[in-house]
Short mmCIF file of C-alpha atoms and ligand atoms in Angstrom, two decimals:
data_model
loop_
_atom_site.label_atom_id
_atom_site.label_comp_id
_atom_site.label_asym_id
_atom_site.label_seq_id
_atom_site.Cartn_x
_atom_site.Cartn_y
_atom_site.Cartn_z
CA MET A 1 0.00 0.00 0.00
CA THR A 2 1.63 3.23 -1.07
CA HIS A 3 -0.72 5.60 0.68
CA THR A 4 -1.91 6.07 4.22
CA VAL A 5 -4.92 4.02 5.25
CA TYR A 6 -6.96 6.23 7.54
CA LEU A 7 -9.12 4.19 9.90
CA ASP A 8 -9.58 6.71 12.69
CA ASN A 9 -12.75 8.45 11.54
CA ALA A 10 -14.27 8.23 15.03
CA ALA A 11 -11.48 10.55 16.23
CA THR A 12 -11.92 13.01 13.39
CA THR A 13 -12.50 13.06 9.65
CA ALA A 14 -11.06 14.85 6.64
CA MET A 15 -13.34 17.66 5.53
CA SER A 16 -15.55 16.99 2.53
CA ASP A 17 -15.22 19.09 -0.62
CA ALA A 18 -18.76 20.35 0.02
CA ALA A 19 -17.75 21.62 3.46
CA VAL A 20 -14.62 23.36 2.17
CA LYS A 21 -16.65 24.91 -0.65
CA ALA A 22 -19.28 26.20 1.76
CA MET A 23 -16.72 27.69 4.13
CA THR A 24 -14.34 29.40 1.72
CA PRO A 25 -16.59 32.38 0.80
CA CYS A 26 -17.13 33.11 4.50
CA PHE A 27 -13.52 34.15 4.96
CA GLN A 28 -13.51 36.95 2.38
CA GLY A 29 -16.75 37.40 0.42
CA ILE A 30 -19.31 36.92 3.19
CA TYR A 31 -17.20 38.52 5.88
CA GLY A 32 -19.84 40.73 7.48
CA ASN A 33 -20.90 40.53 11.09
CA PRO A 34 -24.35 38.90 11.17
CA SER A 35 -25.40 41.47 13.78
CA SER A 36 -24.60 44.43 11.48
CA LEU A 37 -27.55 46.15 9.85
CA HIS A 38 -25.83 46.89 6.54
CA GLY A 39 -26.03 44.71 3.47
CA ILE A 40 -22.76 42.85 4.02
CA GLY A 41 -23.79 41.98 7.56
CA GLN A 42 -27.25 40.91 6.50
CA ARG A 43 -25.77 38.68 3.79
CA ALA A 44 -23.80 36.90 6.53
CA ARG A 45 -26.95 36.62 8.69
CA GLU A 46 -28.81 35.00 5.78
CA GLU A 47 -26.06 32.42 5.37
CA LEU A 48 -26.03 31.73 9.10
CA GLU A 49 -29.78 31.17 9.21
CA ARG A 50 -29.64 29.03 6.08
CA ALA A 51 -27.03 26.87 7.80
CA ARG A 52 -29.19 26.64 10.92
CA GLU A 53 -32.20 25.53 8.84
CA ALA A 54 -30.11 22.91 7.03
CA VAL A 55 -28.75 21.43 10.27
CA ALA A 56 -32.25 21.42 11.78
CA ALA A 57 -33.71 19.65 8.73
CA CYS A 58 -31.06 16.91 8.96
CA ILE A 59 -32.21 15.89 12.46
CA GLY A 60 -35.94 16.63 12.22
CA ALA A 61 -35.74 19.82 14.32
CA SER A 62 -36.85 23.37 13.62
CA ALA A 63 -34.24 26.07 13.06
CA ARG A 64 -34.99 27.90 16.30
CA GLU A 65 -34.05 24.79 18.25
CA ILE A 66 -30.46 24.76 16.93
CA TYR A 67 -27.69 26.57 18.84
CA PHE A 68 -24.30 26.59 17.15
CA THR A 69 -21.44 25.72 19.51
CA SER A 70 -17.71 25.08 19.34
CA GLY A 71 -18.38 21.34 19.03
CA GLY A 72 -19.59 18.27 20.87
CA SER A 73 -17.87 18.92 24.19
CA GLU A 74 -19.41 22.36 24.56
CA ALA A 75 -22.86 21.10 23.58
CA ASP A 76 -22.61 18.27 26.14
CA ASN A 77 -21.48 20.63 28.90
CA GLN A 78 -24.22 23.16 28.20
CA ALA A 79 -27.04 20.66 27.81
CA ILE A 80 -26.23 18.89 31.06
CA ARG A 81 -25.59 22.08 33.04
CA SER A 82 -28.81 23.64 31.73
CA ALA A 83 -30.94 20.67 32.69
CA ALA A 84 -29.20 20.46 36.08
CA ARG A 85 -29.98 24.10 36.74
CA LEU A 86 -33.63 23.69 35.74
CA GLY A 87 -33.89 20.65 38.00
CA ALA A 88 -32.19 22.33 40.95
CA ALA A 89 -34.66 25.22 40.75
CA LYS A 90 -37.40 22.65 41.47
CA GLY A 91 -35.38 20.82 44.12
CA LYS A 92 -34.50 17.98 41.72
CA LYS A 93 -30.85 17.09 41.96
CA HIS A 94 -30.67 13.54 40.58
CA ILE A 95 -29.25 12.67 37.15
CA ILE A 96 -29.14 9.33 35.32
CA SER A 97 -26.42 8.40 32.81
CA THR A 98 -24.28 5.40 31.88
CA ASN A 99 -20.81 4.35 32.93
CA PHE A 100 -19.40 4.51 29.39
CA GLU A 101 -20.19 8.04 28.22
CA HIS A 102 -17.66 10.34 26.59
CA HIS A 103 -15.54 12.32 29.06
CA ALA A 104 -17.31 15.55 28.03
CA VAL A 105 -20.38 14.04 29.72
CA LEU A 106 -18.70 12.09 32.53
CA HIS A 107 -16.50 14.96 33.70
CA THR A 108 -19.43 17.39 33.64
CA LEU A 109 -21.39 14.93 35.77
CA LYS A 110 -18.45 14.53 38.18
CA ARG A 111 -18.36 18.30 38.57
CA LEU A 112 -22.09 18.41 39.28
CA GLU A 113 -21.63 15.67 41.90
CA SER A 114 -19.13 17.92 43.66
CA GLU A 115 -21.80 20.65 43.55
CA GLY A 116 -24.35 18.49 45.35
CA PHE A 117 -26.03 16.51 42.55
CA GLU A 118 -26.43 12.76 42.76
CA VAL A 119 -25.70 10.74 39.61
CA THR A 120 -26.77 7.16 38.89
CA TYR A 121 -24.39 5.61 36.35
CA LEU A 122 -26.26 2.72 34.76
CA PRO A 123 -23.88 -0.17 34.10
CA VAL A 124 -23.73 -1.28 30.47
CA ASP A 125 -23.88 -5.03 29.80
CA PRO A 126 -20.92 -7.00 28.34
CA ASP A 127 -22.12 -6.09 24.82
CA GLY A 128 -22.02 -2.36 25.60
CA LEU A 129 -25.77 -1.78 25.82
CA ILE A 130 -28.33 -0.67 28.39
CA THR A 131 -32.08 -1.30 28.39
CA PRO A 132 -34.93 1.22 28.64
CA ALA A 133 -36.09 -0.75 31.70
CA GLN A 134 -32.84 0.11 33.49
CA VAL A 135 -33.60 3.80 32.92
CA GLU A 136 -37.22 3.38 33.98
CA GLU A 137 -36.20 1.70 37.24
CA ALA A 138 -33.63 4.39 38.01
CA ILE A 139 -36.00 7.35 37.56
CA ARG A 140 -37.03 8.97 40.86
CA PRO A 141 -39.31 11.89 41.73
CA ASP A 142 -36.20 14.09 42.02
CA THR A 143 -34.65 13.07 38.66
CA ALA A 144 -33.80 16.20 36.69
CA LEU A 145 -32.13 14.66 33.64
CA VAL A 146 -31.34 11.45 31.81
CA THR A 147 -28.27 11.69 29.57
CA VAL A 148 -27.41 8.60 27.50
CA MET A 149 -25.23 8.61 24.40
CA TYR A 150 -26.72 7.67 21.03
CA ALA A 151 -23.74 5.58 19.97
CA ASN A 152 -20.52 4.86 21.79
CA ASN A 153 -17.34 6.36 20.36
CA GLU A 154 -15.08 3.43 21.24
CA VAL A 155 -17.06 0.22 20.81
CA GLY A 156 -19.64 1.63 18.40
CA THR A 157 -22.74 0.26 20.07
CA ILE A 158 -26.04 1.99 19.23
CA LEU A 159 -28.20 2.48 22.32
CA PRO A 160 -32.02 2.20 22.37
CA VAL A 161 -32.41 5.99 22.42
CA ARG A 162 -35.95 6.07 21.03
CA GLU A 163 -37.25 3.74 23.76
CA ILE A 164 -35.27 5.52 26.50
CA GLY A 165 -36.73 8.80 25.21
CA ALA A 166 -40.23 7.38 25.50
CA VAL A 167 -39.57 6.34 29.10
CA CYS A 168 -38.31 9.85 29.92
CA ARG A 169 -41.21 11.52 28.20
CA ALA A 170 -43.72 9.42 30.17
CA ALA A 171 -41.91 10.34 33.41
CA LYS A 172 -41.60 14.02 32.35
CA VAL A 173 -37.83 13.95 32.72
CA ILE A 174 -35.55 15.88 30.33
CA PHE A 175 -33.64 13.55 27.99
CA HIS A 176 -30.28 14.56 26.50
CA THR A 177 -28.28 12.41 24.12
CA ASP A 178 -24.67 12.83 23.05
CA ALA A 179 -25.23 11.93 19.39
CA VAL A 180 -21.78 12.98 18.21
CA GLN A 181 -20.99 9.54 16.77
CA ALA A 182 -24.47 9.00 15.37
CA VAL A 183 -25.42 12.19 13.51
CA GLY A 184 -24.40 11.95 9.86
CA HIS A 185 -23.70 8.22 10.23
CA ILE A 186 -27.08 6.68 11.04
CA PRO A 187 -30.54 8.25 10.73
CA VAL A 188 -31.32 10.51 13.71
CA ASP A 189 -34.64 12.30 14.21
CA VAL A 190 -35.27 14.26 17.39
CA GLU A 191 -39.06 13.84 17.09
CA ALA A 192 -39.16 10.11 16.43
CA ASP A 193 -36.37 9.58 18.97
CA ASN A 194 -38.17 11.47 21.76
CA VAL A 195 -35.10 13.58 22.46
CA ASP A 196 -35.18 16.93 24.30
CA MET A 197 -31.53 17.88 23.87
CA LEU A 198 -28.91 16.51 21.47
CA SER A 199 -25.22 17.24 20.91
CA LEU A 200 -23.52 17.01 17.52
CA SER A 201 -20.03 17.79 16.27
CA ALA A 202 -19.09 18.73 12.71
CA HIS A 203 -15.63 17.19 12.57
CA LYS A 204 -17.05 13.71 13.13
CA PHE A 205 -19.01 13.89 9.85
CA ARG A 206 -16.49 15.58 7.53
CA GLY A 207 -17.14 19.12 8.71
CA PRO A 208 -14.67 21.51 10.37
CA LYS A 209 -13.13 21.04 13.82
CA GLY A 210 -14.28 23.46 16.51
CA ALA A 211 -17.87 23.59 15.24
CA GLY A 212 -21.04 21.79 16.22
CA ALA A 213 -24.47 22.35 17.63
CA LEU A 214 -26.80 21.75 20.51
CA TYR A 215 -30.39 20.93 19.69
CA CYS A 216 -32.74 22.07 22.47
CA ARG A 217 -36.49 21.46 22.22
CA LYS A 218 -38.45 24.71 22.32
CA ASN A 219 -40.22 23.98 25.59
CA VAL A 220 -36.93 23.39 27.44
CA ALA A 221 -35.48 26.63 28.85
CA LEU A 222 -31.81 26.59 27.96
CA ALA A 223 -29.42 28.41 30.30
CA THR A 224 -27.09 31.09 28.92
CA PHE A 225 -23.72 29.51 28.07
CA ILE A 226 -21.79 32.71 27.42
CA GLU A 227 -22.85 36.15 28.64
CA GLY A 228 -22.57 39.08 26.29
CA GLY A 229 -24.39 39.90 23.08
CA ALA A 230 -27.69 38.52 21.84
CA GLN A 231 -26.25 35.92 19.46
CA GLU A 232 -27.77 32.41 19.39
CA ARG A 233 -31.05 33.62 20.87
CA GLY A 234 -29.16 35.25 23.73
CA LYS A 235 -27.73 31.93 24.94
CA ARG A 236 -24.25 32.04 23.52
CA ALA A 237 -22.76 35.47 23.05
CA GLY A 238 -19.94 36.24 20.65
CA THR A 239 -19.75 36.96 16.95
CA GLU A 240 -20.83 33.78 15.24
CA ASN A 241 -18.43 31.32 13.60
CA LEU A 242 -20.14 31.68 10.24
CA ALA A 243 -17.65 29.51 8.36
CA GLY A 244 -18.01 26.81 11.01
CA ALA A 245 -21.80 26.90 10.78
CA CYS A 246 -21.75 26.77 6.97
CA GLY A 247 -19.22 23.92 7.01
CA THR A 248 -21.32 22.02 9.54
CA ALA A 249 -24.45 22.44 7.44
CA ALA A 250 -22.80 21.45 4.15
CA ALA A 251 -21.05 18.39 5.56
CA LEU A 252 -24.14 17.19 7.39
CA SER A 253 -26.48 17.76 4.45
CA GLU A 254 -24.18 15.73 2.22
CA ALA A 255 -23.78 12.94 4.80
CA VAL A 256 -27.54 12.71 5.33
CA ALA A 257 -28.26 12.75 1.59
CA HIS A 258 -26.03 9.68 1.16
CA ILE A 259 -26.63 8.06 4.52
CA TYR A 260 -28.06 4.74 3.36
CA GLU A 261 -25.44 4.12 0.67
CA ASN A 262 -22.63 5.16 3.06
CA MET A 263 -24.00 2.85 5.75
CA ALA A 264 -24.26 -0.07 3.34
CA GLY A 265 -20.73 0.47 2.03
CA GLU A 266 -19.17 0.84 5.47
CA LYS A 267 -21.06 -2.15 6.85
CA LEU A 268 -19.66 -4.40 4.10
CA LEU A 269 -16.10 -3.29 4.85
CA ARG A 270 -16.68 -3.42 8.61
CA ASP A 271 -17.87 -7.01 8.46
CA ARG A 272 -15.02 -7.99 6.14
CA LEU A 273 -12.58 -6.47 8.64
CA ILE A 274 -14.23 -8.18 11.63
CA ALA A 275 -14.26 -11.55 9.83
CA GLY A 276 -10.60 -11.20 8.87
CA LEU A 277 -9.35 -10.08 12.29
CA SER A 278 -11.47 -12.66 14.12
CA LYS A 279 -9.27 -15.35 12.54
CA ILE A 280 -6.45 -14.19 14.82
CA PRO A 281 -6.45 -16.66 17.75
CA HIS A 282 -7.47 -15.27 21.17
CA SER A 283 -9.09 -12.17 19.70
CA LYS A 284 -12.48 -10.75 20.55
CA LEU A 285 -14.85 -8.21 19.05
CA ASN A 286 -15.90 -5.61 21.63
CA GLY A 287 -19.47 -4.35 21.55
CA ASP A 288 -22.61 -5.90 20.13
CA ALA A 289 -22.10 -7.20 16.57
CA GLU A 290 -25.53 -6.08 15.31
CA LYS A 291 -26.45 -2.91 17.24
CA ARG A 292 -23.31 -1.27 16.01
CA LEU A 293 -22.25 1.77 14.00
CA PRO A 294 -21.65 0.78 10.37
CA GLY A 295 -18.06 2.08 10.53
CA ASN A 296 -16.86 0.75 13.89
CA VAL A 297 -14.54 -2.19 14.57
CA ASN A 298 -13.10 -2.63 18.06
CA MET A 299 -11.10 -5.77 18.84
CA CYS A 300 -8.96 -7.08 21.66
CA PHE A 301 -5.92 -9.29 21.05
CA GLU A 302 -4.69 -11.11 24.10
CA GLY A 303 -1.08 -10.84 25.22
CA ILE A 304 -0.17 -7.56 23.50
CA GLU A 305 -0.23 -3.84 24.27
CA GLY A 306 -2.53 -1.72 22.15
CA GLU A 307 0.01 1.13 22.05
CA SER A 308 2.75 -1.06 20.57
CA LEU A 309 0.34 -2.35 17.96
CA LEU A 310 -0.66 1.21 17.04
CA LEU A 311 2.92 2.38 16.63
CA LEU A 312 3.87 -0.55 14.43
CA LEU A 313 0.73 -0.10 12.31
CA ASP A 314 1.50 3.60 11.98
CA ALA A 315 4.90 2.68 10.56
CA LYS A 316 3.02 0.68 7.91
CA GLY A 317 0.82 3.65 7.05
CA ILE A 318 -2.23 2.49 8.99
CA CYS A 319 -3.86 5.11 11.23
CA ALA A 320 -5.89 3.49 13.98
CA SER A 321 -6.66 4.10 17.61
CA SER A 322 -6.23 2.15 20.78
CA GLY A 323 -9.06 1.79 23.24
CA SER A 324 -6.63 2.34 26.05
CA ALA A 325 -5.76 5.91 25.12
CA CYS A 326 -3.02 6.59 27.63
CA THR A 327 -4.36 9.94 28.68
CA SER A 328 -1.82 12.15 30.42
CA GLY A 329 0.79 9.40 30.31
CA SER A 330 -1.12 7.02 32.56
CA LEU A 331 -1.59 3.54 31.17
CA ASP A 332 -5.13 3.18 32.46
CA PRO A 333 -7.22 1.08 30.12
CA SER A 334 -10.26 2.70 28.57
CA HIS A 335 -13.18 3.24 30.95
CA VAL A 336 -15.42 2.01 28.12
CA LEU A 337 -13.76 -1.40 27.81
CA LEU A 338 -13.70 -1.76 31.60
CA ALA A 339 -17.42 -0.87 31.65
CA LEU A 340 -18.01 -3.83 29.30
CA GLY A 341 -16.39 -5.98 31.98
CA LEU A 342 -13.12 -6.73 30.19
CA PRO A 343 -10.22 -7.55 32.51
CA HIS A 344 -7.47 -4.88 32.58
CA GLU A 345 -4.93 -7.08 30.80
CA VAL A 346 -7.34 -7.78 27.93
CA ALA A 347 -8.52 -4.16 27.67
CA HIS A 348 -4.88 -3.12 27.20
CA GLY A 349 -4.63 -5.06 23.94
CA SER A 350 -7.39 -3.24 22.12
CA LEU A 351 -7.58 -1.68 18.69
CA ARG A 352 -10.28 0.58 17.26
CA LEU A 353 -10.60 0.90 13.48
CA SER A 354 -13.24 3.39 12.36
CA LEU A 355 -14.19 3.55 8.70
CA GLY A 356 -15.24 6.41 6.47
CA PRO A 357 -17.03 6.54 3.13
CA ASP A 358 -13.72 6.66 1.21
CA ASN A 359 -12.21 3.40 2.48
CA THR A 360 -11.83 0.54 -0.03
CA ALA A 361 -11.88 -3.26 0.12
CA GLU A 362 -8.24 -3.26 -0.97
CA GLU A 363 -7.33 -1.16 2.08
CA ILE A 364 -9.28 -3.48 4.36
CA ASP A 365 -7.47 -6.56 3.05
CA TYR A 366 -4.11 -4.82 3.54
CA VAL A 367 -5.09 -3.92 7.11
CA ILE A 368 -6.21 -7.48 7.91
CA ALA A 369 -2.86 -8.86 6.64
CA GLU A 370 -0.76 -6.26 8.48
CA VAL A 371 -2.65 -6.46 11.79
CA THR A 372 -2.40 -10.26 11.70
CA LYS A 373 1.37 -10.13 11.09
CA THR A 374 1.93 -7.43 13.70
CA VAL A 375 -0.06 -9.22 16.41
CA GLU A 376 1.94 -12.40 15.67
CA TYR A 377 5.20 -10.46 15.93
CA LEU A 378 4.25 -8.72 19.18
CA ARG A 379 3.19 -12.02 20.69
CA SER A 380 6.49 -13.60 19.65
CA ILE A 381 8.37 -11.07 21.82
CA SER A 382 5.81 -10.86 24.64
CA PRO A 383 6.64 -12.47 28.00
CA VAL A 384 2.91 -12.42 28.81
CA TRP A 385 2.11 -14.37 25.66
CA GLU A 386 4.75 -16.94 26.54
CA GLU A 387 3.13 -17.43 29.96
CA LEU A 388 -0.24 -17.80 28.29
CA GLU A 389 1.06 -20.35 25.81
CA THR A 390 2.97 -22.39 28.39
CA GLY A 391 -0.04 -22.52 30.70
CA LYS A 392 1.56 -20.39 33.46
CA ARG A 393 -1.25 -17.92 32.89
CA ARG A 394 -4.83 -18.67 31.94
CA HIS A 395 -6.20 -17.41 28.61
CA LEU A 396 -9.01 -14.92 29.22
CA ILE A 397 -10.25 -14.76 25.64
C1 PLP B 1 -15.74 13.47 19.67
C2 PLP B 1 -16.81 13.28 20.66
C3 PLP B 1 -17.20 14.31 21.54
C4 PLP B 1 -16.47 15.64 21.57
O1 PLP B 1 -16.72 16.41 20.42
P1 PLP B 1 -15.74 17.63 20.08
O2 PLP B 1 -16.40 18.33 18.95
O3 PLP B 1 -14.43 17.03 19.70
O4 PLP B 1 -15.67 18.48 21.31
C5 PLP B 1 -18.22 14.08 22.42
N1 PLP B 1 -18.87 12.90 22.44
C6 PLP B 1 -18.54 11.89 21.63
C7 PLP B 1 -19.32 10.62 21.69
C8 PLP B 1 -17.50 12.04 20.72
O5 PLP B 1 -17.17 11.02 19.91
#
């Protein structure tokens, strides 16, 4: 393979031509301030509102329910903090979530716990799923918010959001979903899915980094995120990131227009990759095989370190990700893989490959061959593998 094989689309994506094309005029031609009354400003305002309408249409919302943000993390923070504040005003200080959310959600919840909120973290099952019944049982009279991700960023499982939304609606509890991995990849509709608040991020669907949106249903009173001017319906002050909004809208519109063909194409490659890598002895697919994002593969290989595998694959031009992202130098395995109940030593040997619409079957076959060779090599020099093979240590997978 003479070129780089990029299989880290869950981390970020290359921008689409449509997104670049939509953004470019914003830097020089449509440079006005959308708050200015003159023609150049009003031209920018029109583009901004057009982008808002396009994003809304892609998720079944109305334009006035879309607040542009700096991305998924900001949307998650603001949604959760807003709902917490609304709850607290009524003496409700209980929140329900899961134990495998993105850190933008988990760290916000930890902060709220230190401010006197109580959080129930529903445990996901070994396949990386929770049931609507778990949510129903956890709801209390003082529950202010349920926040459950639409699809997990590491193991790719798709959660029963629609049914969880119905449970929340019946109990009159606000329901937020971090849909950053879902929007633009699988069909999402805030009405059908019974969602009150939803976070999305442009760079996960071939839009620009540092741009995204929070959907907030009109009857939910959103708190002000940034004080200042009247931008974003007075909730988020500051001159708007017009290029970011236009790039978000263009990338999302294109992704949604091709969603079924992209899903079908990615699913074929995903299943080819899973079948190929599953032939490696003592390997395991993480996350449910069916209720799974079309582009996600996450596997564990016993007896190796995910980081070593990543580095060797990088040298062969394969860009992947390890589940055990060694954040701040610590070698803690991923909280997601631990939530699925994997033992530490197995969770350390994980690899996430996330596909995009441009990947080819030829690339997938190259990756299967190279991962297989590299895992064999790493095992051949691994003292742990030797212990496993000589029976000094018990195989866990
Ligand atoms: C990437 C991601 C985020 C954060 O989005 P940013 O735009 O990078 O801030 C939040 N949640 C999930 C599930 C993600 O995959």
